[in-house]
Rosetta silent file (secondary structure, phi, psi, omega in degrees, C-alpha in Angstrom):
SEQUENCE: MPLYILVPMILVGLPLVIVLVYWTTRDRKSEPLYAETAKERFLRDFPNFRIKEVMISDHGNSALVFSGQGGETGLVYEIGKNHLTRLLDEHTIIKVEETKAGIDLYVNDFTLKKISLPFSDVETRRRALNQLLLG
SCORE:     score description
SCORE:     0.000 S_00000001
   1 L     0.000  118.477  142.539  -26.835   -9.130  -33.267 S_00000001
   2 L   -62.183  101.049 -158.875  -29.663   -7.671  -33.964 S_00000001
   3 L   -26.406  -33.101  157.847  -29.579   -4.472  -32.228 S_00000001
   4 L   -50.137   -6.848 -157.114  -33.032   -6.304  -29.859 S_00000001
   5 L  -137.682  -98.272 -137.516  -30.870   -8.681  -28.141 S_00000001
   6 H   -44.737  -76.693  140.124  -27.969   -6.800  -27.851 S_00000001
   7 H    42.353 -104.649  178.583  -29.471   -3.825  -26.114 S_00000001
   8 H   -45.031  -35.879 -166.436  -31.188   -5.489  -23.190 S_00000001
   9 H   -36.059  -76.054 -155.874  -27.334   -8.191  -23.382 S_00000001
  10 H   -36.493  -70.717  178.392  -25.440   -4.784  -22.337 S_00000001
  11 H   -43.035  -52.926 -143.380  -28.833   -2.527  -19.740 S_00000001
  12 H  -133.179  -17.551  159.550  -29.073   -6.311  -17.128 S_00000001
  13 H   -36.843  -86.032 -163.622  -25.943   -7.836  -18.503 S_00000001
  14 H   -68.419  -80.375  167.624  -23.319   -5.212  -17.322 S_00000001
  15 H   -55.995   16.655  159.786  -25.037   -4.296  -13.784 S_00000001
  16 H   -43.029  -81.665  175.222  -25.338   -7.841  -13.579 S_00000001
  17 H   -33.382  -45.306 -179.903  -22.065   -8.411  -13.036 S_00000001
  18 H   -57.276  -47.820  172.209  -21.121   -5.558  -11.746 S_00000001
  19 H   -90.716   11.822  168.417  -23.032   -6.368   -8.622 S_00000001
  20 H   -92.238  -45.621 -173.503  -22.367  -10.459   -8.262 S_00000001
  21 H   -81.747  -81.754   73.575  -18.952   -9.021   -8.303 S_00000001
  22 H   110.372  -95.248  170.451  -19.291   -6.295   -6.257 S_00000001
  23 H   -59.967  -10.807 -151.235  -21.150   -8.676   -3.450 S_00000001
  24 H  -125.167    8.174  144.641  -19.243  -11.880   -3.693 S_00000001
  25 H  -159.963   41.952  161.797  -15.880   -9.177   -2.406 S_00000001
  26 L   -57.496    9.066 -178.352  -17.262   -6.604   -0.977 S_00000001
  27 L  -178.850   29.844  151.352  -15.526   -8.173    2.592 S_00000001
  28 L   -35.734   77.377  161.034  -12.535   -9.223    1.356 S_00000001
  29 L  -113.171  164.468 -145.509   -9.722   -8.128    3.660 S_00000001
  30 L   -85.979  176.975  155.950   -6.073   -8.385    3.471 S_00000001
  31 L   -73.277  133.598  144.809   -4.326  -10.426    7.319 S_00000001
  32 L   -58.088  140.411 -162.493   -3.045   -8.085    8.992 S_00000001
  33 L   -82.263  115.339  157.770    0.505   -7.176    8.708 S_00000001
  34 L   -93.547  160.408 -160.529    3.167   -8.452   10.517 S_00000001
  35 H   -41.246  -79.025 -154.208    7.623   -7.591   10.143 S_00000001
  36 H   -47.978  -38.652 -172.054    8.148  -11.450    9.043 S_00000001
  37 H   -96.177   15.902  161.796    4.914  -11.336    6.364 S_00000001
  38 H  -103.464  -32.016  173.993    5.796   -7.885    4.794 S_00000001
  39 H   -60.379  -14.681 -134.971    8.744   -8.853    4.723 S_00000001
  40 H   -97.815  -39.933  138.492    8.659  -12.093    3.366 S_00000001
  41 H    -9.191  -42.602  176.065    5.549   -9.754    0.810 S_00000001
  42 H   -92.014  -45.026  151.992    8.132   -7.667   -0.065 S_00000001
  43 L  -146.002  103.185  178.950   10.546   -9.510   -1.244 S_00000001
  44 L   -85.840  -39.204 -177.852    7.928  -11.091   -3.426 S_00000001
  45 L  -130.029   31.518  166.196    9.098   -7.786   -5.972 S_00000001
  46 L  -154.047   29.390 -141.828   11.942   -7.196   -4.774 S_00000001
  47 L   -44.631  -24.397 -178.776   14.365  -10.613   -4.240 S_00000001
  48 L   -72.878  -17.784  164.403   16.985   -8.182   -4.000 S_00000001
  49 L   -87.400  124.935  141.154   16.591   -5.645   -0.890 S_00000001
  50 L   -70.133  152.667 -156.383   17.846   -6.001    1.526 S_00000001
  51 L  -135.041  179.539 -154.978   15.919   -5.557    4.599 S_00000001
  52 L  -144.318  -83.954  168.645   17.122   -4.170    7.720 S_00000001
  53 E  -143.306  130.715  -41.699   13.875   -3.225    9.732 S_00000001
  54 E   172.698    4.953   -4.191   10.872   -3.474    9.647 S_00000001
  55 L   136.109   56.751  157.038    8.109   -0.770   10.649 S_00000001
  56 L     1.005  127.966  146.476    4.016   -1.836   11.205 S_00000001
  57 L  -102.469 -179.836 -158.993    2.029    1.158   11.401 S_00000001
  58 L   -93.138   -2.472  173.884   -0.665    0.555   14.118 S_00000001
  59 L   -90.201  -18.326 -172.633   -3.522   -0.225   11.768 S_00000001
  60 L    55.479   29.163  152.113   -0.778   -3.287   10.274 S_00000001
  61 L  -118.878   28.729  107.291   -1.854   -2.895    7.037 S_00000001
  62 E  -160.448 -160.680 -159.364    1.266   -1.359    6.091 S_00000001
  63 E  -161.537 -177.390 -129.564    4.605   -0.448    6.853 S_00000001
  64 L  -152.008  133.318 -141.958    7.347    0.592    5.766 S_00000001
  65 E  -120.105   59.047 -176.072   10.446   -1.579    4.920 S_00000001
  66 E   -70.366 -177.898 -169.150   14.251    0.107    5.248 S_00000001
  67 L  -132.890  -18.651 -162.608   17.470   -1.779    3.880 S_00000001
  68 L    57.162    0.012  116.010   20.069    0.927    5.805 S_00000001
  69 L   -66.958  115.902  164.695   21.877    1.806    2.246 S_00000001
  70 L    19.686   68.645 -168.957   22.006    4.788    1.705 S_00000001
  71 L    90.733  -35.195  163.472   18.267    5.650    0.798 S_00000001
  72 L   -84.569  125.576 -147.918   16.876    2.953    0.177 S_00000001
  73 E  -137.183  160.229  161.499   13.536    2.279    1.443 S_00000001
  74 L  -121.434 -154.533  159.665   10.148    0.366    0.894 S_00000001
  75 L   138.361  149.022 -171.905    6.327   -0.269    1.272 S_00000001
  76 E  -125.921  144.364 -147.493    4.123   -2.065    1.591 S_00000001
  77 E  -131.288  125.786  170.273    0.314   -0.876    1.639 S_00000001
  78 L   -51.671  166.972  160.209   -3.135   -2.615    1.890 S_00000001
  79 L  -156.843   54.417  163.045   -4.694   -2.321   -1.635 S_00000001
  80 L   110.033  -97.046 -142.465   -8.553   -4.551   -0.559 S_00000001
  81 L  -127.434   20.602 -166.901   -7.468   -7.497   -0.156 S_00000001
  82 L  -148.145  120.902  169.202   -3.922   -7.275   -1.732 S_00000001
  83 L  -106.382  174.493  173.902   -1.229   -5.932   -0.524 S_00000001
  84 L   -65.116  174.349  157.032    1.132   -3.298   -2.753 S_00000001
  85 L  -130.234  109.821 -151.123    4.788   -3.011   -3.054 S_00000001
  86 L   -99.119 -177.467 -134.149    6.083    0.093   -3.649 S_00000001
  87 L   163.496   84.977 -148.750   10.465    0.929   -4.260 S_00000001
  88 E  -125.658  134.010  178.180   10.506    5.096   -2.383 S_00000001
  89 L  -152.371  143.326 -174.583   13.810    6.500   -3.725 S_00000001
  90 L  -116.069   64.089  134.005   14.091    9.947   -3.338 S_00000001
  91 L   -99.026  -38.893 -127.359   12.813   10.271   -7.020 S_00000001
  92 L   -99.805  -53.136 -130.756    9.801    8.169   -5.374 S_00000001
  93 E   -98.242   99.994  167.086    9.745   10.342   -2.362 S_00000001
  94 E   -65.436  -25.458  165.998    7.763   14.118   -2.848 S_00000001
  95 E  -170.583  168.561   94.806    7.523   15.766    1.052 S_00000001
  96 L   -66.385  112.556 -177.471    7.363   14.163    4.670 S_00000001
  97 L  -155.459   94.429  127.026    5.050   15.049    6.837 S_00000001
  98 L    53.263    1.335 -157.492    4.796   14.840   10.062 S_00000001
  99 L  -106.551 -164.640  179.029    1.447   14.773   12.561 S_00000001
 100 L   -47.623  -59.240 -144.181   -0.218   14.121   15.265 S_00000001
 101 L   -95.576   -0.371  178.110   -1.866   10.617   13.892 S_00000001
 102 L   153.035 -142.552 -166.117    2.310    9.587   11.637 S_00000001
 103 L   -78.452  112.814  144.882    3.577    9.723    8.621 S_00000001
 104 L   -63.460 -121.755   10.236    2.447   11.642    5.439 S_00000001
 105 L  -132.012  145.285 -163.248    4.318   10.916    2.392 S_00000001
 106 E   -90.618  126.033  164.637    3.663   12.311   -0.823 S_00000001
 107 E  -113.251 -167.478  179.000    5.276   10.470   -3.628 S_00000001
 108 L   -88.621   31.269 -157.375    6.302   10.486   -7.532 S_00000001
 109 L  -148.335  141.624 -174.440    3.410    8.006   -8.980 S_00000001
 110 L  -101.764  -10.960  146.478    0.231    8.754  -10.009 S_00000001
 111 L  -114.839   43.657  168.069   -1.502    6.175   -8.839 S_00000001
 112 L  -157.535   14.895  152.333   -0.657    6.669   -4.397 S_00000001
 113 L    14.612  -85.042  164.506    0.052   10.523   -4.363 S_00000001
 114 E  -122.540  166.073 -176.691    0.092   10.112   -0.234 S_00000001
 115 L  -143.123  117.477  176.532    0.048    8.036    1.252 S_00000001
 116 L   -17.204  168.496  160.552   -0.911    7.877    5.862 S_00000001
 117 L  -138.422   -8.544   -7.428    1.350    6.173    7.747 S_00000001
 118 L  -137.448   80.661  149.386   -0.480    6.047   11.469 S_00000001
 119 L   -98.595  159.973 -171.520    1.945    5.609   14.072 S_00000001
 120 L  -118.425   47.391  157.950    0.699    7.101   17.397 S_00000001
 121 L  -113.179  131.884 -149.410    4.301    5.903   19.358 S_00000001
 122 H   -59.950  -36.499  177.867    6.048    9.375   19.164 S_00000001
 123 H   -31.906  -66.374 -176.614    9.779    7.344   18.946 S_00000001
 124 H    -9.788  -75.486  165.984    8.291    4.902   16.381 S_00000001
 125 H     0.770  -97.530  129.934    7.387    7.868   14.793 S_00000001
 126 L    13.675 -106.080 -143.935   11.286   10.202   14.925 S_00000001
 127 L   -35.585  -78.606 -170.804   12.825    6.872   13.916 S_00000001
 128 L   -31.494   -4.193 -174.910   10.363    6.022   10.428 S_00000001
 129 L  -114.984   24.600 -151.761   11.234    9.845    9.773 S_00000001
 130 H  -146.577  -49.716  153.057   15.009    9.849   10.168 S_00000001
 131 H   -46.507  -39.422 -160.100   14.979    6.779    8.209 S_00000001
 132 H   -65.100  -64.388  156.858   12.691    8.486    5.615 S_00000001
 133 H   -42.441  -39.723  111.032   14.792   11.284    5.692 S_00000001
 134 H     1.810  -84.705 -150.168   18.367   10.204    6.201 S_00000001
 135 L    98.268    0.000    0.000   18.598    6.696    5.014 S_00000001
């Protein structure tokens, strides 16, 4: 293809595609998480995980999933319109911090280094911390 055709195609076409994709997907947010939807979403990726308890964050965009079997913890986290899931264990969790707003998890994952989970209720926050730290 001649250069005088290729250059305008790239200079016009690429930004046009980027703008169209952004414009058509910008307002899409995922549905708020409830205990059942968090369980269903997590079990889709980890079908052998036995769920004992689910704790939904205050904003409804993330959840901690506990098995009650020696430190097995799961995470369901909103990314755009979708929810991602992670299996957390003693090798994955680097540090857990309690903040005024909730819990900050630092994980050994280059795609998601820090996860902030808002839990305004102090009792729920402490229960989640105990589960994360003690299993």
